[in-house]
Coordinates of C-alpha atoms and ligand atoms in Angstrom, one line a residue:
M1 CA -113.4 -13.4 108.0
A2 CA -113.5 -17.1 107.5
N3 CA -112.8 -18.2 104.0
A4 CA -112.5 -14.7 102.6
F5 CA -110.0 -16.4 100.2
V6 CA -112.9 -16.9 97.7
L7 CA -114.3 -13.6 96.3
L8 CA -116.7 -13.3 93.4
E9 CA -116.8 -9.9 91.7
N10 CA -119.8 -9.2 89.5
T11 CA -119.1 -6.9 86.6
E12 CA -121.5 -5.8 84.0
D13 CA -121.3 -9.0 81.8
Q14 CA -119.5 -11.6 83.9
T15 CA -118.3 -12.8 87.3
V16 CA -114.6 -12.8 88.1
L17 CA -113.4 -15.2 90.8
H18 CA -110.5 -14.0 93.0
L19 CA -108.9 -16.8 94.9
S20 CA -106.1 -16.2 97.4
P21 CA -105.4 -19.2 99.6
P22 CA -103.7 -18.4 102.9
E23 CA -99.9 -18.8 102.9
S24 CA -100.2 -21.4 105.6
G25 CA -102.2 -23.5 103.2
L26 CA -105.7 -25.1 103.3
V27 CA -107.2 -28.5 104.0
L28 CA -110.6 -29.7 102.8
R29 CA -112.8 -31.4 105.4
G30 CA -116.5 -32.2 105.7
R31 CA -119.5 -34.1 104.5
I32 CA -121.2 -32.7 101.5
R33 CA -123.7 -33.4 98.8
V34 CA -123.4 -32.4 95.1
P35 CA -126.3 -31.3 92.9
G36 CA -128.3 -33.8 90.9
D37 CA -126.9 -35.6 87.8
K38 CA -127.2 -33.4 84.8
S39 CA -127.6 -36.2 82.2
I40 CA -130.3 -37.8 84.3
S41 CA -132.1 -34.5 85.0
H42 CA -132.4 -33.7 81.2
R43 CA -133.7 -37.2 80.5
A44 CA -136.3 -37.1 83.4
L45 CA -137.7 -33.8 82.0
M46 CA -137.8 -35.0 78.4
L47 CA -139.3 -38.4 79.1
G48 CA -141.7 -36.9 81.5
A49 CA -142.8 -34.5 78.8
L50 CA -143.3 -37.4 76.3
A51 CA -145.1 -39.7 78.8
Q52 CA -148.8 -40.1 79.5
G53 CA -149.6 -38.9 83.0
T54 CA -147.5 -37.2 85.6
T55 CA -143.8 -37.6 86.3
E56 CA -142.4 -36.6 89.7
I57 CA -138.7 -35.8 90.0
E58 CA -136.7 -35.7 93.2
G59 CA -133.2 -34.4 93.2
L60 CA -133.2 -32.6 89.8
L61 CA -130.3 -30.4 89.0
V62 CA -131.5 -26.8 89.2
G63 CA -128.8 -25.5 86.9
E64 CA -129.0 -23.5 83.7
D65 CA -128.8 -26.5 81.4
P66 CA -131.9 -28.3 82.8
Q67 CA -133.7 -24.9 82.9
S68 CA -133.1 -24.7 79.1
T69 CA -134.6 -28.2 78.6
A70 CA -137.6 -27.3 80.8
N71 CA -138.2 -24.0 79.0
C72 CA -138.1 -25.7 75.5
F73 CA -140.7 -28.3 76.5
R74 CA -142.9 -25.6 78.2
Q75 CA -142.9 -23.8 74.9
M76 CA -144.3 -27.0 73.3
G77 CA -147.2 -27.1 75.7
V78 CA -145.8 -29.3 78.5
T79 CA -146.6 -28.2 82.1
I80 CA -143.5 -28.3 84.2
S81 CA -143.6 -26.9 87.8
P82 CA -140.8 -24.4 88.8
L83 CA -137.5 -26.4 89.0
N84 CA -136.3 -27.1 92.5
P85 CA -134.2 -30.0 93.9
E86 CA -137.0 -31.3 96.2
H87 CA -139.8 -31.9 93.8
V88 CA -140.6 -31.2 90.2
V89 CA -143.8 -32.3 88.5
V90 CA -144.1 -32.8 84.7
V91 CA -147.5 -33.3 83.2
G92 CA -146.7 -35.2 80.0
L93 CA -148.6 -34.8 76.8
G94 CA -148.0 -38.4 75.5
L95 CA -145.7 -39.4 72.6
G96 CA -146.3 -37.4 69.4
E97 CA -148.4 -34.7 71.1
L98 CA -145.9 -31.8 71.5
Q99 CA -147.3 -28.6 70.1
E100 CA -145.6 -26.6 67.4
P101 CA -143.7 -23.7 69.2
R102 CA -144.3 -20.2 68.0
M103 CA -140.8 -19.2 68.7
P104 CA -137.3 -20.8 68.2
L105 CA -136.5 -23.3 71.0
D106 CA -133.3 -22.0 72.8
A107 CA -131.1 -24.8 74.3
G108 CA -128.7 -22.1 75.7
N109 CA -125.3 -23.7 76.5
S110 CA -126.7 -27.3 76.5
G111 CA -125.5 -29.8 73.9
T112 CA -127.6 -32.5 75.5
T113 CA -130.8 -30.4 75.3
L114 CA -130.3 -29.7 71.6
R115 CA -129.0 -33.0 70.4
L116 CA -131.6 -35.2 72.3
M117 CA -134.4 -32.8 71.4
L118 CA -133.6 -33.1 67.7
G119 CA -134.5 -36.8 67.8
I120 CA -137.8 -36.0 69.4
L121 CA -138.7 -33.1 67.1
A122 CA -137.6 -34.8 63.8
S123 CA -140.1 -37.6 64.6
H124 CA -143.0 -35.3 65.4
G125 CA -144.9 -35.5 62.1
G126 CA -146.6 -32.3 60.7
R127 CA -144.9 -29.8 62.9
F128 CA -142.1 -27.3 62.2
F129 CA -139.5 -26.4 64.8
V130 CA -136.5 -24.0 64.9
V131 CA -133.8 -24.8 67.5
T132 CA -130.8 -22.7 68.6
G133 CA -128.4 -22.0 71.4
D134 CA -125.8 -19.7 72.8
D135 CA -122.5 -18.7 71.0
S136 CA -120.8 -21.9 72.1
L137 CA -123.6 -24.2 71.2
R138 CA -124.0 -22.5 67.8
S139 CA -120.5 -23.5 66.9
R140 CA -120.6 -27.1 68.1
P141 CA -121.1 -29.9 65.5
M142 CA -124.6 -31.1 65.0
S143 CA -124.0 -33.3 61.9
R144 CA -123.3 -36.2 64.3
V145 CA -127.0 -36.3 65.1
V146 CA -128.3 -34.7 61.8
K147 CA -126.8 -37.5 59.7
P148 CA -128.4 -40.5 61.4
L149 CA -131.7 -38.6 61.6
Q150 CA -131.5 -37.9 57.9
A151 CA -130.8 -41.6 57.3
M152 CA -134.2 -42.1 59.1
G153 CA -135.8 -39.7 56.6
A154 CA -135.7 -36.5 58.8
Q155 CA -135.8 -33.1 57.2
I156 CA -133.3 -30.7 58.9
W157 CA -131.7 -27.5 57.6
G158 CA -128.9 -25.4 58.9
R159 CA -125.7 -23.6 58.2
Q160 CA -122.6 -25.4 56.9
D161 CA -124.4 -28.3 55.2
N162 CA -127.0 -28.6 58.0
S163 CA -124.4 -29.0 60.7
L164 CA -124.7 -25.9 62.8
A165 CA -127.5 -24.4 64.9
P166 CA -129.8 -22.6 64.4
L167 CA -131.5 -25.6 62.8
A168 CA -134.9 -25.9 61.2
V169 CA -136.8 -29.2 61.5
Q170 CA -139.8 -30.4 59.6
G171 CA -141.2 -33.3 61.7
Q172 CA -141.9 -36.5 59.8
T173 CA -142.8 -40.1 60.4
L174 CA -139.4 -41.7 60.2
K175 CA -138.2 -45.1 59.2
P176 CA -136.1 -47.3 61.5
I177 CA -132.4 -47.8 60.9
H178 CA -129.4 -49.6 62.4
Y179 CA -126.9 -46.8 63.0
Q180 CA -123.2 -47.6 63.4
S181 CA -122.0 -44.5 65.2
P182 CA -118.4 -43.6 64.5
I183 CA -118.1 -42.1 68.0
A184 CA -119.0 -43.3 71.5
S185 CA -121.5 -40.5 72.3
A186 CA -124.5 -40.9 74.6
Q187 CA -126.0 -37.8 73.0
V188 CA -125.9 -39.4 69.5
K189 CA -127.2 -42.7 70.9
S190 CA -130.0 -41.1 72.8
C191 CA -131.0 -38.8 69.9
V192 CA -131.5 -41.8 67.6
L193 CA -133.3 -43.9 70.3
L194 CA -135.7 -41.0 71.1
A195 CA -136.4 -40.7 67.3
G196 CA -137.0 -44.4 67.3
L197 CA -139.7 -44.2 70.0
M198 CA -142.3 -43.0 67.5
T199 CA -140.9 -44.9 64.5
P200 CA -142.6 -48.2 63.7
G201 CA -140.1 -51.0 63.8
R202 CA -136.7 -51.6 65.4
T203 CA -134.2 -48.7 65.6
T204 CA -130.7 -49.8 66.7
V205 CA -127.6 -47.8 67.6
T206 CA -124.1 -49.5 67.8
E207 CA -121.2 -47.5 69.2
P208 CA -117.5 -48.2 69.2
H209 CA -117.3 -48.2 73.1
L210 CA -120.0 -48.1 75.6
S211 CA -121.2 -44.5 76.5
R212 CA -123.4 -43.6 79.5
D213 CA -126.6 -45.6 79.6
H214 CA -129.0 -43.4 81.4
S215 CA -131.4 -43.2 78.4
E216 CA -131.7 -46.9 78.2
R217 CA -132.4 -47.3 81.9
M218 CA -134.9 -44.6 82.0
L219 CA -136.7 -45.4 78.8
R220 CA -137.2 -49.0 80.1
A221 CA -138.5 -47.6 83.4
F222 CA -141.0 -45.5 81.5
G223 CA -142.3 -48.6 79.6
A224 CA -140.4 -48.6 76.3
E225 CA -139.2 -51.9 74.8
I226 CA -135.4 -51.6 75.0
E227 CA -132.9 -54.4 74.2
V228 CA -129.2 -54.0 75.1
D229 CA -126.4 -56.1 73.7
R230 CA -123.3 -55.3 75.8
A231 CA -121.0 -57.4 73.7
T232 CA -121.6 -55.3 70.6
C233 CA -122.4 -52.0 72.4
S234 CA -125.8 -52.0 70.7
V235 CA -129.2 -50.7 71.9
T236 CA -132.5 -51.3 70.2
V237 CA -135.8 -49.5 70.7
T238 CA -139.0 -50.9 69.2
G239 CA -141.6 -48.3 68.2
P240 CA -144.1 -47.0 68.4
A241 CA -143.7 -47.0 72.2
T242 CA -146.0 -45.8 74.9
L243 CA -144.4 -44.1 77.9
T244 CA -146.1 -43.7 81.2
G245 CA -145.1 -41.1 83.8
Q246 CA -142.9 -42.3 86.6
K247 CA -141.3 -41.2 89.9
V248 CA -137.6 -40.4 89.2
V249 CA -135.0 -40.0 91.9
V250 CA -131.9 -38.2 90.5
P251 CA -128.6 -39.1 92.3
G252 CA -125.8 -36.6 92.8
D253 CA -123.6 -36.0 89.8
I254 CA -120.3 -37.8 89.8
S255 CA -119.1 -35.2 87.3
S256 CA -119.6 -32.6 90.0
A257 CA -118.2 -34.9 92.8
A258 CA -115.1 -35.2 90.6
F259 CA -113.9 -31.7 91.6
W260 CA -113.9 -32.7 95.3
L261 CA -112.4 -36.1 94.7
V262 CA -109.4 -34.4 93.1
A263 CA -109.2 -31.5 95.5
A264 CA -109.1 -33.7 98.6
S265 CA -106.6 -36.1 96.8
I266 CA -104.1 -33.3 96.2
V267 CA -104.3 -31.3 99.4
P268 CA -102.4 -33.0 102.3
G269 CA -104.5 -33.6 105.4
S270 CA -107.8 -33.5 103.5
E271 CA -110.8 -35.8 104.0
L272 CA -114.2 -35.4 102.5
V273 CA -117.3 -37.6 102.4
I274 CA -119.5 -36.9 99.3
E275 CA -123.0 -38.4 100.0
N276 CA -125.4 -39.8 97.5
V277 CA -123.3 -39.9 94.3
G278 CA -124.4 -41.8 91.2
V279 CA -121.9 -44.6 90.5
N280 CA -123.4 -46.0 87.3
P281 CA -120.7 -48.2 85.7
T282 CA -120.7 -46.1 82.5
R283 CA -119.8 -43.0 84.5
I284 CA -117.1 -44.1 87.0
G285 CA -114.1 -43.8 84.8
I286 CA -113.0 -40.9 87.1
L287 CA -112.9 -43.3 90.1
E288 CA -111.0 -45.9 88.1
A289 CA -108.5 -43.3 86.8
L290 CA -107.9 -41.8 90.3
E291 CA -107.6 -45.3 91.8
R292 CA -104.9 -46.0 89.2
M293 CA -103.2 -42.8 90.3
N294 CA -103.1 -44.1 93.9
A295 CA -106.0 -42.0 95.2
D296 CA -107.6 -43.1 98.5
I297 CA -111.3 -43.3 97.6
E298 CA -113.8 -45.6 99.4
R299 CA -117.3 -46.4 98.2
L300 CA -119.6 -46.6 101.2
N301 CA -123.3 -47.5 101.6
E302 CA -123.6 -48.8 98.0
R303 CA -127.3 -49.1 97.0
E304 CA -129.6 -48.8 94.0
V305 CA -132.0 -45.8 93.9
A306 CA -134.7 -45.8 91.2
G307 CA -132.7 -47.9 88.8
E308 CA -129.3 -46.1 89.2
P309 CA -126.5 -47.3 91.5
V310 CA -125.6 -44.8 94.2
A311 CA -122.9 -44.6 96.9
D312 CA -121.3 -42.2 99.4
L313 CA -117.6 -41.6 98.5
R314 CA -115.0 -41.0 101.1
V315 CA -111.8 -39.4 99.8
R316 CA -108.6 -38.8 101.7
Y317 CA -105.4 -37.1 100.6
A318 CA -102.9 -39.5 99.0
P319 CA -99.7 -38.9 97.0
L320 CA -100.7 -39.3 93.4
K321 CA -98.7 -41.0 90.7
A322 CA -99.0 -40.6 86.9
C323 CA -100.9 -43.0 84.7
E324 CA -102.1 -43.4 81.1
I325 CA -105.8 -42.6 80.4
S326 CA -106.9 -43.7 76.9
G327 CA -109.1 -46.1 74.9
D328 CA -112.5 -47.3 76.2
I329 CA -112.2 -45.5 79.6
I330 CA -112.5 -42.1 77.8
P331 CA -116.3 -42.1 77.3
R332 CA -116.7 -43.1 80.9
L333 CA -114.8 -40.0 82.1
I334 CA -115.2 -37.6 79.2
D335 CA -116.4 -34.7 81.3
E336 CA -113.8 -35.2 84.0
V337 CA -110.7 -34.7 81.8
P338 CA -110.2 -31.1 82.8
I339 CA -110.2 -31.9 86.5
L340 CA -108.0 -35.0 85.9
A341 CA -105.5 -32.7 84.2
V342 CA -105.3 -30.8 87.5
A343 CA -104.8 -34.1 89.4
A344 CA -102.0 -34.9 86.9
A345 CA -100.2 -31.6 87.6
F346 CA -99.8 -32.9 91.2
A347 CA -98.9 -36.5 90.4
A348 CA -95.4 -37.9 90.3
G349 CA -94.4 -38.6 86.7
T350 CA -96.0 -37.9 83.3
T351 CA -99.7 -38.5 82.8
V352 CA -100.7 -39.2 79.3
I353 CA -104.3 -38.6 78.2
K354 CA -105.0 -40.0 74.7
D355 CA -108.0 -40.7 72.4
A356 CA -109.8 -37.6 73.8
A357 CA -110.2 -35.4 70.6
E358 CA -113.9 -35.2 71.5
L359 CA -112.9 -32.7 74.2
R360 CA -112.2 -30.2 71.4
V361 CA -115.9 -29.9 70.6
K362 CA -117.3 -29.6 74.1
E363 CA -118.5 -26.3 75.6
S364 CA -115.0 -25.0 74.8
D365 CA -111.9 -26.7 73.3
R366 CA -111.1 -28.3 76.6
L367 CA -107.7 -29.6 75.6
A368 CA -106.5 -26.2 74.3
V369 CA -108.0 -24.3 77.2
M370 CA -106.7 -26.5 80.0
A371 CA -103.2 -26.7 78.4
A372 CA -103.0 -22.9 78.1
Q373 CA -104.4 -22.2 81.6
L374 CA -102.4 -24.8 83.5
T375 CA -99.2 -23.6 81.6
E376 CA -100.0 -20.1 82.8
M377 CA -100.0 -21.4 86.4
G378 CA -96.6 -23.0 85.9
A379 CA -97.6 -26.6 85.1
Q380 CA -95.7 -28.7 82.5
V381 CA -98.3 -29.5 79.8
I382 CA -97.8 -30.7 76.2
E383 CA -100.9 -30.5 74.0
H384 CA -101.5 -33.2 71.4
P385 CA -104.3 -33.3 68.8
D386 CA -106.2 -36.0 70.9
G387 CA -104.9 -35.4 74.4
L388 CA -102.5 -34.0 76.9
E389 CA -99.2 -35.0 78.4
I390 CA -98.8 -33.5 81.9
T391 CA -95.7 -33.8 84.1
G392 CA -96.6 -33.4 87.7
G393 CA -94.6 -31.8 90.5
S394 CA -94.0 -28.2 89.4
P395 CA -95.6 -26.0 92.0
L396 CA -98.5 -24.0 90.7
K397 CA -98.6 -20.3 91.1
G398 CA -101.5 -17.8 91.0
A399 CA -102.3 -16.4 87.6
K400 CA -104.8 -14.5 85.5
L401 CA -107.1 -17.2 84.0
D402 CA -110.2 -17.5 81.9
S403 CA -112.9 -20.3 81.9
Y404 CA -113.9 -19.3 78.3
T405 CA -117.5 -19.6 79.7
D406 CA -117.0 -23.3 80.2
H407 CA -118.5 -24.6 83.5
R408 CA -116.1 -27.5 83.9
I409 CA -113.1 -25.4 83.1
A410 CA -114.2 -22.7 85.6
M411 CA -114.4 -25.3 88.4
S412 CA -111.3 -27.2 87.5
L413 CA -109.2 -24.0 87.5
A414 CA -110.8 -22.9 90.8
I415 CA -109.5 -26.2 92.4
A416 CA -106.1 -25.6 90.9
A417 CA -106.1 -22.1 92.3
T418 CA -107.0 -23.4 95.7
V419 CA -103.7 -25.3 95.9
A420 CA -101.6 -22.7 94.1
T421 CA -99.5 -20.0 95.8
G422 CA -100.6 -16.4 95.4
T423 CA -103.7 -15.0 93.9
T424 CA -105.6 -16.4 90.9
T425 CA -108.4 -14.6 89.0
I426 CA -110.7 -16.6 86.8
A427 CA -112.8 -14.7 84.3
H428 CA -116.3 -15.9 83.5
A429 CA -116.5 -17.9 86.7
E430 CA -120.3 -17.6 86.5
A431 CA -120.2 -20.5 84.0
A432 CA -120.1 -22.9 87.0
S433 CA -123.9 -22.4 87.4
I434 CA -124.5 -24.4 84.2
S435 CA -124.1 -27.6 86.2
Y436 CA -123.2 -26.6 89.8
P437 CA -124.9 -23.4 91.1
N438 CA -123.5 -23.7 94.6
F439 CA -119.9 -24.7 93.7
F440 CA -118.2 -21.6 95.2
E441 CA -120.2 -21.8 98.5
T442 CA -119.2 -25.4 98.9
L443 CA -115.6 -24.5 98.2
K444 CA -115.7 -22.0 101.0
Q445 CA -117.5 -24.4 103.2
V446 CA -115.0 -27.3 102.9
C447 CA -111.8 -25.3 102.9
Q448 CA -110.2 -24.6 106.3
A449 CA -107.0 -22.6 106.9
Q450 CA -104.2 -24.9 108.2
Ligands
S3P1 C1 -124.0 -36.3 77.8 C2 -123.1 -37.0 77.0 C3 -121.7 -36.6 76.8 C4 -121.2 -35.6 77.9 C5 -122.3 -34.5 78.1 C6 -123.6 -35.1 78.6 C7 -125.3 -36.8 77.9 O1 -121.5 -36.0 75.6 O2 -120.0 -35.0 77.5 O3 -121.8 -33.6 79.1 O4 -126.1 -36.4 78.9 O5 -125.7 -37.6 77.1 P1 -121.3 -36.8 74.3 O6 -122.4 -37.7 74.0 O7 -121.1 -35.8 73.2 O8 -120.0 -37.6 74.5

């Protein structure tokens, strides 16, 4: 049977992926689309919920993370139609009008849901909220958003000095601040800006490097007064704002396209076109890094759709060479480091990834997990506190691997397994559906035996 090299085995509590590429090898060919951008999908649902009137969303990611966002806001009285990629309708309640939920709000695996929502809840005067998440999210640091919110006067309680979910929030009228964030994090920036929406006065966030700017773009489109100072990486919102429902078109997620960009770059003879990918300058670190590594990627049909730059990406196999990835590019490719580590294992020379300690507090410790799993496959990897050093060229062999329930690890390892010799099994492969529900179908679709 065609493409029987990818098999998913459902057990009682997880899905195990079995991947056995044919001995003759594979090539990747075709024209594909990737699901909607996860960051933009969350923001469209949230701003739609806070706006007056109706928001219509085209291209939304129907993955588990946006489902968590939609469910939380439904619990607070917002009407959101069943999620589908064609058309979602959000009937907003208007700023400050969320209802007190009778049950804890469950953000599941989604850090973006929990951190952005905290800014919204903390500024909803007179209401009490409890927010929580899955095992992974309950161990991720929340103090990075709790601290600036407390500086605005927010009342938040939780384990370990109010830093771990579950968190309890007593909504308040907050006071504006100028927050100097020690990390370049769009979640921190967006949380504070969302808290600033209902706070009278100017709330400013300054970050050390520019992080993704989807919140700024979308807040402005919904009618908020937003000032951006690129030179100092600062954004200011003036509250109280009024948001009006909009039509949002969500482009394909470059973080999902990244798996195919790397896969086609490392498999000789491959050529893929990925249509309709968001190429916002704050997100294209992966393109810049792969181009530095000698990848052959063309941006076709560049256009702007609903305030976000979009292009089709053509990628062809090219022999990769090592490079250094560090400094201000890191926030622009933060979610792509696991798949870049796979690219590095196929690049001539030693690739050095630095300044990426943030990866240790993502859905899993992505530095430790990628180092251990790629080593298991025979790659040469040295783990550092803030990065990885990967010497390419050792052939990868099939191995028994685990995604540690991290979606981006599951998909990165699946791409590594596609180019390895022999059979690989990946435990907890179901994690892919957090951000890319059809990933394995697309893998089967684009891979052809040589
Ligand atoms: C996101 C910001 C990033 C990213 C995450 C999504 C967002 O996190 O890793 O997947 O939508 O704002 P940080 O803000 O923690 O860097």
